[in-house]
Amino acid sequence: MPQITNPILPGFNPDPSILRVGDDYYIATSTFEWFPGVQIHHSRDLANWELVTRPLTRASQLDMRGDPDSCGVWAPCLSHDGEQFWLVYTDVKRKEGSFKDAHNYIVTAPSIEGPWSDPIYMNSSGFDPSLFHDDDGRKWFVNMIWDHRVRPLLFAGIALQEFDPKAGRLVGPVKNIYQGTDLKLVEGPHLHKRNGVDGTPWYYLLTAEGGTGYDHAVTFARSRSLDGPYETHPDQHILTAGAAPFNALQRSGHGDLVETPEGKTYLVHLTGRPIGQERRCVLGRETAIQEAEWRDDDWIHVKHGPVPSLKVEVPGTRDETAYWAERRYGFDGVLDKDFQWLRTPEPERIYSLTAKPGALRLYGRESIGSWFEQALVARRWTHFSFDAETTLDFTPVDERQFAGLTAYYNRTAFYYLAVTAHSDGKRELLIFSVPGRDDGRIEWPAAPVALPQTGAIRLKLSVRGKALQFFYALGDAAWQNVGPVLDASLISDEGAGGEHSNFTGAFVGVAASDLNGTALPADFGDFVYRPERDPSDRYEV
């Protein structure tokens, strides 16, 4: 079989849940505070993946206004019971301190494209929910349990409870079926059922442990009974890079299993590819794949594991040209599926594709980094090196109105090249820099650049590994540098304050703020994302 080079979903695509329906494979991944919620990719060969839908599209399903950074949609689980698709997800409202306010829901659809139902509320006892369809027709809900007392564990175990689809609620007793290993922080449960070599069925419980940093791991356990007791795999962790700090794939854990029609088993899992001595994963937590095998002792093992492999054999051959192709986005009435925005289920309040034909109009709202309503539309970084360009027509009247091009992680880690005005009304270009500051305070790495009072401005940023440079141009003039070279690696989990409290990834896009409250429009005429080949990408070319 041909080999592909991991990851299979580059850029911010963590916590994969995979299933196969006939010849079609689907992976659902977390989107956190980015709207619409949950990304679902499709493939027929495990090598080439296409984003086909984000099912949480309306306020009745998801409203994240006020959700802090790295809250929102955590660890969805996508399944199919032979009749319809089931999607389970968490909306996390608080993550700092002793408490987690995490609300779990289920939506359904007859096809992957929808229509997706309004949600059914499940519980709020923890996060990372999953739904298991047993072969007797019963359905079982699992999630990790959060114990704010830490008595004895903060991540207290995996809760199991029956779900009654007719009643639309959880029924019967709740049982803690597994507390994990000495690595601790057990989460991300997925239940599977499989006959052993003697024909007797086993229930298998796949979990994540060690937190989503460099000790992350996939842990495996089994039981003859659904509600346990579960015995842990003799190797404990079937996948981890915790003891392999120089492996290309790091932070590897939180996985799920799928079987091909030919009977091969694969494990998908999140991973990160750090760059630089600081070991920062600028592309966020990505999705990788490993081949696995069942042995005569009824345990699964990752081939060449437990350390994840960079190159893996899969049925298909990846189209590398698609990965390296320039993306030129025109705003012709439809927002390309590569783009998302932050938190709000009312996109009409932050942008329009019809107010000015051929342009993306942003309505200036709250400040960049707001947890409520900011006008920011962006796409993922999927390459270690790339250029992004746009053209902006914007006429601010003072310093409280600004719009432009941003490299964005969250309110504590972003760079922003913005057209604004001084208090005297004269237009200027400024770099807003928040380079991983916990207090979110802006630094000003360059003096303002005077601009003509009217006319469109071309804006560009160039990323080459750790180096980020802004540019601007007037009309057809050549690009001119703005400010110093900035540290692109700070636009990452690690750069924003640490991988155990930040869980998303780098975006590049456009933004507009009007702190006067008048919703001043900013018109963006186009957007270009141009990958550049870089050895750090580790892809065959």
PDB file of N, CA and C in Angstrom, residues 423-498:
ATOM      1  N   SER A 423      -6.117  60.698  16.676  1.00  0.00           N
ATOM      2  CA  SER A 423      -7.193  61.487  17.276  1.00  0.00           C
ATOM      3  C   SER A 423      -7.520  62.723  16.460  1.00  0.00           C
ATOM      4  N   ASP A 424      -6.610  63.139  15.560  1.00  0.00           N
ATOM      5  CA  ASP A 424      -6.889  64.266  14.668  1.00  0.00           C
ATOM      6  C   ASP A 424      -7.592  63.845  13.384  1.00  0.00           C
ATOM      7  N   GLY A 425      -7.922  62.552  13.262  1.00  0.00           N
ATOM      8  CA  GLY A 425      -8.658  62.058  12.103  1.00  0.00           C
ATOM      9  C   GLY A 425      -7.806  61.625  10.937  1.00  0.00           C
ATOM     10  N   LYS A 426      -6.481  61.757  11.031  1.00  0.00           N
ATOM     11  CA  LYS A 426      -5.615  61.368   9.915  1.00  0.00           C
ATOM     12  C   LYS A 426      -5.373  59.858   9.931  1.00  0.00           C
ATOM     13  N   ARG A 427      -5.586  59.263   8.749  1.00  0.00           N
ATOM     14  CA  ARG A 427      -5.426  57.795   8.653  1.00  0.00           C
ATOM     15  C   ARG A 427      -3.976  57.383   8.856  1.00  0.00           C
ATOM     16  N   GLU A 428      -3.809  56.189   9.480  1.00  0.00           N
ATOM     17  CA  GLU A 428      -2.477  55.641   9.672  1.00  0.00           C
ATOM     18  C   GLU A 428      -2.560  54.131   9.785  1.00  0.00           C
ATOM     19  N   LEU A 429      -1.398  53.511   9.683  1.00  0.00           N
ATOM     20  CA  LEU A 429      -1.265  52.060   9.763  1.00  0.00           C
ATOM     21  C   LEU A 429      -0.499  51.730  11.039  1.00  0.00           C
ATOM     22  N   LEU A 430      -1.061  50.812  11.835  1.00  0.00           N
ATOM     23  CA  LEU A 430      -0.448  50.436  13.107  1.00  0.00           C
ATOM     24  C   LEU A 430      -0.348  48.928  13.223  1.00  0.00           C
ATOM     25  N   ILE A 431       0.692  48.446  13.906  1.00  0.00           N
ATOM     26  CA  ILE A 431       0.776  47.038  14.285  1.00  0.00           C
ATOM     27  C   ILE A 431       0.381  46.915  15.750  1.00  0.00           C
ATOM     28  N   PHE A 432      -0.698  46.171  16.000  1.00  0.00           N
ATOM     29  CA  PHE A 432      -1.089  45.790  17.349  1.00  0.00           C
ATOM     30  C   PHE A 432      -0.395  44.454  17.646  1.00  0.00           C
ATOM     31  N   SER A 433       0.335  44.365  18.724  1.00  0.00           N
ATOM     32  CA  SER A 433       1.050  43.129  19.061  1.00  0.00           C
ATOM     33  C   SER A 433       0.727  42.724  20.487  1.00  0.00           C
ATOM     34  N   VAL A 434       0.186  41.518  20.634  1.00  0.00           N
ATOM     35  CA  VAL A 434       0.003  40.911  21.959  1.00  0.00           C
ATOM     36  C   VAL A 434       0.732  39.573  21.909  1.00  0.00           C
ATOM     37  N   PRO A 435       2.044  39.572  22.197  1.00  0.00           N
ATOM     38  CA  PRO A 435       2.877  38.377  21.968  1.00  0.00           C
ATOM     39  C   PRO A 435       2.869  37.399  23.139  1.00  0.00           C
ATOM     40  N   GLY A 436       1.701  36.805  23.386  1.00  0.00           N
ATOM     41  CA  GLY A 436       1.619  35.821  24.458  1.00  0.00           C
ATOM     42  C   GLY A 436       1.629  36.427  25.840  1.00  0.00           C
ATOM     43  N   ARG A 437       0.999  37.569  25.993  1.00  0.00           N
ATOM     44  CA  ARG A 437       0.917  38.253  27.300  1.00  0.00           C
ATOM     45  C   ARG A 437      -0.344  37.823  28.022  1.00  0.00           C
ATOM     46  N   ASP A 438      -0.188  37.339  29.262  1.00  0.00           N
ATOM     47  CA  ASP A 438      -1.355  36.912  30.034  1.00  0.00           C
ATOM     48  C   ASP A 438      -2.324  38.063  30.285  1.00  0.00           C
ATOM     49  N   ASP A 439      -1.805  39.294  30.403  1.00  0.00           N
ATOM     50  CA  ASP A 439      -2.676  40.433  30.685  1.00  0.00           C
ATOM     51  C   ASP A 439      -3.335  40.998  29.434  1.00  0.00           C
ATOM     52  N   GLY A 440      -2.970  40.490  28.246  1.00  0.00           N
ATOM     53  CA  GLY A 440      -3.582  40.950  27.012  1.00  0.00           C
ATOM     54  C   GLY A 440      -3.220  42.368  26.617  1.00  0.00           C
ATOM     55  N   ARG A 441      -2.207  42.958  27.243  1.00  0.00           N
ATOM     56  CA  ARG A 441      -1.821  44.329  26.931  1.00  0.00           C
ATOM     57  C   ARG A 441      -1.170  44.413  25.548  1.00  0.00           C
ATOM     58  N   ILE A 442      -1.518  45.471  24.819  1.00  0.00           N
ATOM     59  CA  ILE A 442      -0.966  45.665  23.481  1.00  0.00           C
ATOM     60  C   ILE A 442       0.426  46.273  23.573  1.00  0.00           C
ATOM     61  N   GLU A 443       1.331  45.749  22.748  1.00  0.00           N
ATOM     62  CA  GLU A 443       2.630  46.365  22.542  1.00  0.00           C
ATOM     63  C   GLU A 443       2.646  46.978  21.143  1.00  0.00           C
ATOM     64  N   TRP A 444       3.472  48.021  20.963  1.00  0.00           N
ATOM     65  CA  TRP A 444       3.522  48.736  19.688  1.00  0.00           C
ATOM     66  C   TRP A 444       4.938  48.593  19.121  1.00  0.00           C
ATOM     67  N   PRO A 445       5.171  47.566  18.290  1.00  0.00           N
ATOM     68  CA  PRO A 445       6.536  47.288  17.836  1.00  0.00           C
ATOM     69  C   PRO A 445       7.046  48.214  16.742  1.00  0.00           C
ATOM     70  N   ALA A 446       6.196  49.091  16.229  1.00  0.00           N
ATOM     71  CA  ALA A 446       6.625  49.975  15.138  1.00  0.00           C
ATOM     72  C   ALA A 446       5.877  51.289  15.224  1.00  0.00           C
ATOM     73  N   ALA A 447       6.493  52.341  14.715  1.00  0.00           N
ATOM     74  CA  ALA A 447       5.847  53.642  14.648  1.00  0.00           C
ATOM     75  C   ALA A 447       4.710  53.603  13.631  1.00  0.00           C
ATOM     76  N   PRO A 448       3.697  54.440  13.812  1.00  0.00           N
ATOM     77  CA  PRO A 448       2.608  54.472  12.827  1.00  0.00           C
ATOM     78  C   PRO A 448       3.094  54.922  11.452  1.00  0.00           C
ATOM     79  N   VAL A 449       2.444  54.400  10.418  1.00  0.00           N
ATOM     80  CA  VAL A 449       2.740  54.766   9.031  1.00  0.00           C
ATOM     81  C   VAL A 449       1.599  55.643   8.525  1.00  0.00           C
ATOM     82  N   ALA A 450       1.932  56.868   8.079  1.00  0.00           N
ATOM     83  CA  ALA A 450       0.905  57.770   7.569  1.00  0.00           C
ATOM     84  C   ALA A 450       0.316  57.232   6.264  1.00  0.00           C
ATOM     85  N   LEU A 451      -1.000  57.373   6.098  1.00  0.00           N
ATOM     86  CA  LEU A 451      -1.704  56.901   4.913  1.00  0.00           C
ATOM     87  C   LEU A 451      -2.506  58.037   4.296  1.00  0.00           C
ATOM     88  N   PRO A 452      -2.793  57.950   2.987  1.00  0.00           N
ATOM     89  CA  PRO A 452      -3.737  58.903   2.385  1.00  0.00           C
ATOM     90  C   PRO A 452      -5.099  58.805   3.072  1.00  0.00           C
ATOM     91  N   GLN A 453      -5.855  59.873   3.056  1.00  0.00           N
ATOM     92  CA  GLN A 453      -7.133  59.880   3.758  1.00  0.00           C
ATOM     93  C   GLN A 453      -8.181  58.989   3.111  1.00  0.00           C
ATOM     94  N   THR A 454      -8.027  58.698   1.846  1.00  0.00           N
ATOM     95  CA  THR A 454      -8.992  57.839   1.152  1.00  0.00           C
ATOM     96  C   THR A 454      -8.250  56.833   0.297  1.00  0.00           C
ATOM     97  N   GLY A 455      -8.999  55.832  -0.161  1.00  0.00           N
ATOM     98  CA  GLY A 455      -8.439  54.833  -1.059  1.00  0.00           C
ATOM     99  C   GLY A 455      -8.146  53.516  -0.369  1.00  0.00           C
ATOM    100  N   ALA A 456      -8.163  52.454  -1.162  1.00  0.00           N
ATOM    101  CA  ALA A 456      -7.922  51.106  -0.643  1.00  0.00           C
ATOM    102  C   ALA A 456      -6.440  50.915  -0.322  1.00  0.00           C
ATOM    103  N   ILE A 457      -6.195  50.040   0.653  1.00  0.00           N
ATOM    104  CA  ILE A 457      -4.847  49.689   1.099  1.00  0.00           C
ATOM    105  C   ILE A 457      -4.668  48.182   0.939  1.00  0.00           C
ATOM    106  N   ARG A 458      -3.563  47.786   0.359  1.00  0.00           N
ATOM    107  CA  ARG A 458      -3.240  46.355   0.281  1.00  0.00           C
ATOM    108  C   ARG A 458      -2.416  45.974   1.503  1.00  0.00           C
ATOM    109  N   LEU A 459      -2.781  44.856   2.114  1.00  0.00           N
ATOM    110  CA  LEU A 459      -2.125  44.379   3.324  1.00  0.00           C
ATOM    111  C   LEU A 459      -1.644  42.946   3.115  1.00  0.00           C
ATOM    112  N   LYS A 460      -0.510  42.625   3.702  1.00  0.00           N
ATOM    113  CA  LYS A 460       0.074  41.297   3.518  1.00  0.00           C
ATOM    114  C   LYS A 460       0.839  40.892   4.773  1.00  0.00           C
ATOM    115  N   LEU A 461       0.825  39.606   5.068  1.00  0.00           N
ATOM    116  CA  LEU A 461       1.757  39.061   6.052  1.00  0.00           C
ATOM    117  C   LEU A 461       2.436  37.847   5.454  1.00  0.00           C
ATOM    118  N   SER A 462       3.682  37.654   5.852  1.00  0.00           N
ATOM    119  CA  SER A 462       4.495  36.552   5.361  1.00  0.00           C
ATOM    120  C   SER A 462       5.021  35.785   6.563  1.00  0.00           C
ATOM    121  N   VAL A 463       4.769  34.497   6.599  1.00  0.00           N
ATOM    122  CA  VAL A 463       5.269  33.627   7.664  1.00  0.00           C
ATOM    123  C   VAL A 463       6.251  32.646   7.053  1.00  0.00           C
ATOM    124  N   ARG A 464       7.438  32.584   7.643  1.00  0.00           N
ATOM    125  CA  ARG A 464       8.449  31.608   7.251  1.00  0.00           C
ATOM    126  C   ARG A 464       8.967  30.957   8.528  1.00  0.00           C
ATOM    127  N   GLY A 465       8.311  29.847   8.898  1.00  0.00           N
ATOM    128  CA  GLY A 465       8.668  29.203  10.149  1.00  0.00           C
ATOM    129  C   GLY A 465       8.335  30.099  11.328  1.00  0.00           C
ATOM    130  N   LYS A 466       9.361  30.509  12.075  1.00  0.00           N
ATOM    131  CA  LYS A 466       9.152  31.355  13.247  1.00  0.00           C
ATOM    132  C   LYS A 466       9.053  32.838  12.910  1.00  0.00           C
ATOM    133  N   ALA A 467       9.352  33.234  11.673  1.00  0.00           N
ATOM    134  CA  ALA A 467       9.445  34.647  11.325  1.00  0.00           C
ATOM    135  C   ALA A 467       8.160  35.128  10.650  1.00  0.00           C
ATOM    136  N   LEU A 468       7.602  36.230  11.170  1.00  0.00           N
ATOM    137  CA  LEU A 468       6.408  36.834  10.589  1.00  0.00           C
ATOM    138  C   LEU A 468       6.710  38.293  10.268  1.00  0.00           C
ATOM    139  N   GLN A 469       6.409  38.693   9.036  1.00  0.00           N
ATOM    140  CA  GLN A 469       6.651  40.065   8.590  1.00  0.00           C
ATOM    141  C   GLN A 469       5.378  40.629   7.961  1.00  0.00           C
ATOM    142  N   PHE A 470       5.017  41.861   8.352  1.00  0.00           N
ATOM    143  CA  PHE A 470       3.890  42.551   7.736  1.00  0.00           C
ATOM    144  C   PHE A 470       4.385  43.438   6.589  1.00  0.00           C
ATOM    145  N   PHE A 471       3.480  43.682   5.614  1.00  0.00           N
ATOM    146  CA  PHE A 471       3.736  44.558   4.473  1.00  0.00           C
ATOM    147  C   PHE A 471       2.471  45.364   4.163  1.00  0.00           C
ATOM    148  N   TYR A 472       2.662  46.464   3.449  1.00  0.00           N
ATOM    149  CA  TYR A 472       1.512  47.187   2.900  1.00  0.00           C
ATOM    150  C   TYR A 472       1.904  47.767   1.552  1.00  0.00           C
ATOM    151  N   ALA A 473       0.891  48.157   0.767  1.00  0.00           N
ATOM    152  CA  ALA A 473       1.130  48.794  -0.529  1.00  0.00           C
ATOM    153  C   ALA A 473      -0.068  49.660  -0.879  1.00  0.00           C
ATOM    154  N   LEU A 474       0.194  50.710  -1.641  1.00  0.00           N
ATOM    155  CA  LEU A 474      -0.854  51.588  -2.154  1.00  0.00           C
ATOM    156  C   LEU A 474      -0.999  51.350  -3.644  1.00  0.00           C
ATOM    157  N   GLY A 475      -2.207  51.078  -4.080  1.00  0.00           N
ATOM    158  CA  GLY A 475      -2.434  50.851  -5.502  1.00  0.00           C
ATOM    159  C   GLY A 475      -1.594  49.708  -6.028  1.00  0.00           C
ATOM    160  N   ASP A 476      -0.904  49.937  -7.149  1.00  0.00           N
ATOM    161  CA  ASP A 476      -0.063  48.902  -7.753  1.00  0.00           C
ATOM    162  C   ASP A 476       1.400  49.015  -7.340  1.00  0.00           C
ATOM    163  N   ALA A 477       1.673  49.812  -6.333  1.00  0.00           N
ATOM    164  CA  ALA A 477       3.054  49.996  -5.888  1.00  0.00           C
ATOM    165  C   ALA A 477       3.599  48.720  -5.263  1.00  0.00           C
ATOM    166  N   ALA A 478       4.918  48.654  -5.145  1.00  0.00           N
ATOM    167  CA  ALA A 478       5.565  47.484  -4.559  1.00  0.00           C
ATOM    168  C   ALA A 478       5.262  47.402  -3.066  1.00  0.00           C
ATOM    169  N   TRP A 479       5.350  46.190  -2.551  1.00  0.00           N
ATOM    170  CA  TRP A 479       5.147  45.964  -1.124  1.00  0.00           C
ATOM    171  C   TRP A 479       6.246  46.652  -0.326  1.00  0.00           C
ATOM    172  N   GLN A 480       5.867  47.228   0.809  1.00  0.00           N
ATOM    173  CA  GLN A 480       6.820  47.828   1.730  1.00  0.00           C
ATOM    174  C   GLN A 480       6.691  47.179   3.103  1.00  0.00           C
ATOM    175  N   ASN A 481       7.828  46.862   3.730  1.00  0.00           N
ATOM    176  CA  ASN A 481       7.815  46.282   5.068  1.00  0.00           C
ATOM    177  C   ASN A 481       7.179  47.252   6.063  1.00  0.00           C
ATOM    178  N   VAL A 482       6.466  46.655   7.034  1.00  0.00           N
ATOM    179  CA  VAL A 482       5.949  47.427   8.168  1.00  0.00           C
ATOM    180  C   VAL A 482       6.456  46.772   9.439  1.00  0.00           C
ATOM    181  N   GLY A 483       7.227  47.489  10.216  1.00  0.00           N
ATOM    182  CA  GLY A 483       7.663  46.987  11.503  1.00  0.00           C
ATOM    183  C   GLY A 483       8.719  45.911  11.408  1.00  0.00           C
ATOM    184  N   PRO A 484       9.133  45.371  12.559  1.00  0.00           N
ATOM    185  CA  PRO A 484      10.176  44.359  12.611  1.00  0.00           C
ATOM    186  C   PRO A 484       9.650  42.964  12.295  1.00  0.00           C
ATOM    187  N   VAL A 485      10.567  42.015  12.173  1.00  0.00           N
ATOM    188  CA  VAL A 485      10.188  40.603  12.094  1.00  0.00           C
ATOM    189  C   VAL A 485       9.675  40.173  13.467  1.00  0.00           C
ATOM    190  N   LEU A 486       8.513  39.557  13.488  1.00  0.00           N
ATOM    191  CA  LEU A 486       7.858  39.135  14.731  1.00  0.00           C
ATOM    192  C   LEU A 486       7.972  37.623  14.894  1.00  0.00           C
ATOM    193  N   ASP A 487       7.774  37.152  16.111  1.00  0.00           N
ATOM    194  CA  ASP A 487       7.906  35.729  16.420  1.00  0.00           C
ATOM    195  C   ASP A 487       6.585  35.014  16.164  1.00  0.00           C
ATOM    196  N   ALA A 488       6.488  34.327  15.026  1.00  0.00           N
ATOM    197  CA  ALA A 488       5.253  33.629  14.658  1.00  0.00           C
ATOM    198  C   ALA A 488       4.943  32.475  15.594  1.00  0.00           C
ATOM    199  N   SER A 489       5.962  31.909  16.240  1.00  0.00           N
ATOM    200  CA  SER A 489       5.732  30.743  17.090  1.00  0.00           C
ATOM    201  C   SER A 489       4.922  31.080  18.333  1.00  0.00           C
ATOM    202  N   LEU A 490       4.779  32.375  18.668  1.00  0.00           N
ATOM    203  CA  LEU A 490       3.959  32.760  19.813  1.00  0.00           C
ATOM    204  C   LEU A 490       2.472  32.605  19.539  1.00  0.00           C
ATOM    205  N   ILE A 491       2.109  32.458  18.259  1.00  0.00           N
ATOM    206  CA  ILE A 491       0.697  32.256  17.895  1.00  0.00           C
ATOM    207  C   ILE A 491       0.400  30.758  17.998  1.00  0.00           C
ATOM    208  N   SER A 492       0.411  30.259  19.231  1.00  0.00           N
ATOM    209  CA  SER A 492       0.338  28.812  19.479  1.00  0.00           C
ATOM    210  C   SER A 492      -0.153  28.552  20.894  1.00  0.00           C
ATOM    211  N   ASP A 493      -0.523  27.285  21.164  1.00  0.00           N
ATOM    212  CA  ASP A 493      -0.908  26.894  22.526  1.00  0.00           C
ATOM    213  C   ASP A 493       0.171  27.294  23.521  1.00  0.00           C
ATOM    214  N   GLU A 494       1.399  26.892  23.203  1.00  0.00           N
ATOM    215  CA  GLU A 494       2.514  27.127  24.118  1.00  0.00           C
ATOM    216  C   GLU A 494       2.804  28.615  24.255  1.00  0.00           C
ATOM    217  N   GLY A 495       2.761  29.349  23.147  1.00  0.00           N
ATOM    218  CA  GLY A 495       3.058  30.768  23.177  1.00  0.00           C
ATOM    219  C   GLY A 495       2.000  31.595  23.866  1.00  0.00           C
ATOM    220  N   ALA A 496       0.760  31.116  23.869  1.00  0.00           N
ATOM    221  CA  ALA A 496      -0.347  31.857  24.477  1.00  0.00           C
ATOM    222  C   ALA A 496      -0.462  31.619  25.975  1.00  0.00           C
ATOM    223  N   GLY A 497       0.465  30.857  26.554  1.00  0.00           N
ATOM    224  CA  GLY A 497       0.418  30.641  27.997  1.00  0.00           C
ATOM    225  C   GLY A 497       0.586  29.209  28.434  1.00  0.00           C
ATOM    226  N   GLY A 498       0.683  28.284  27.472  1.00  0.00           N
ATOM    227  CA  GLY A 498       0.945  26.902  27.851  1.00  0.00           C
ATOM    228  C   GLY A 498      -0.042  25.934  27.251  1.00  0.00           C
TER     229      GLY A 498
END
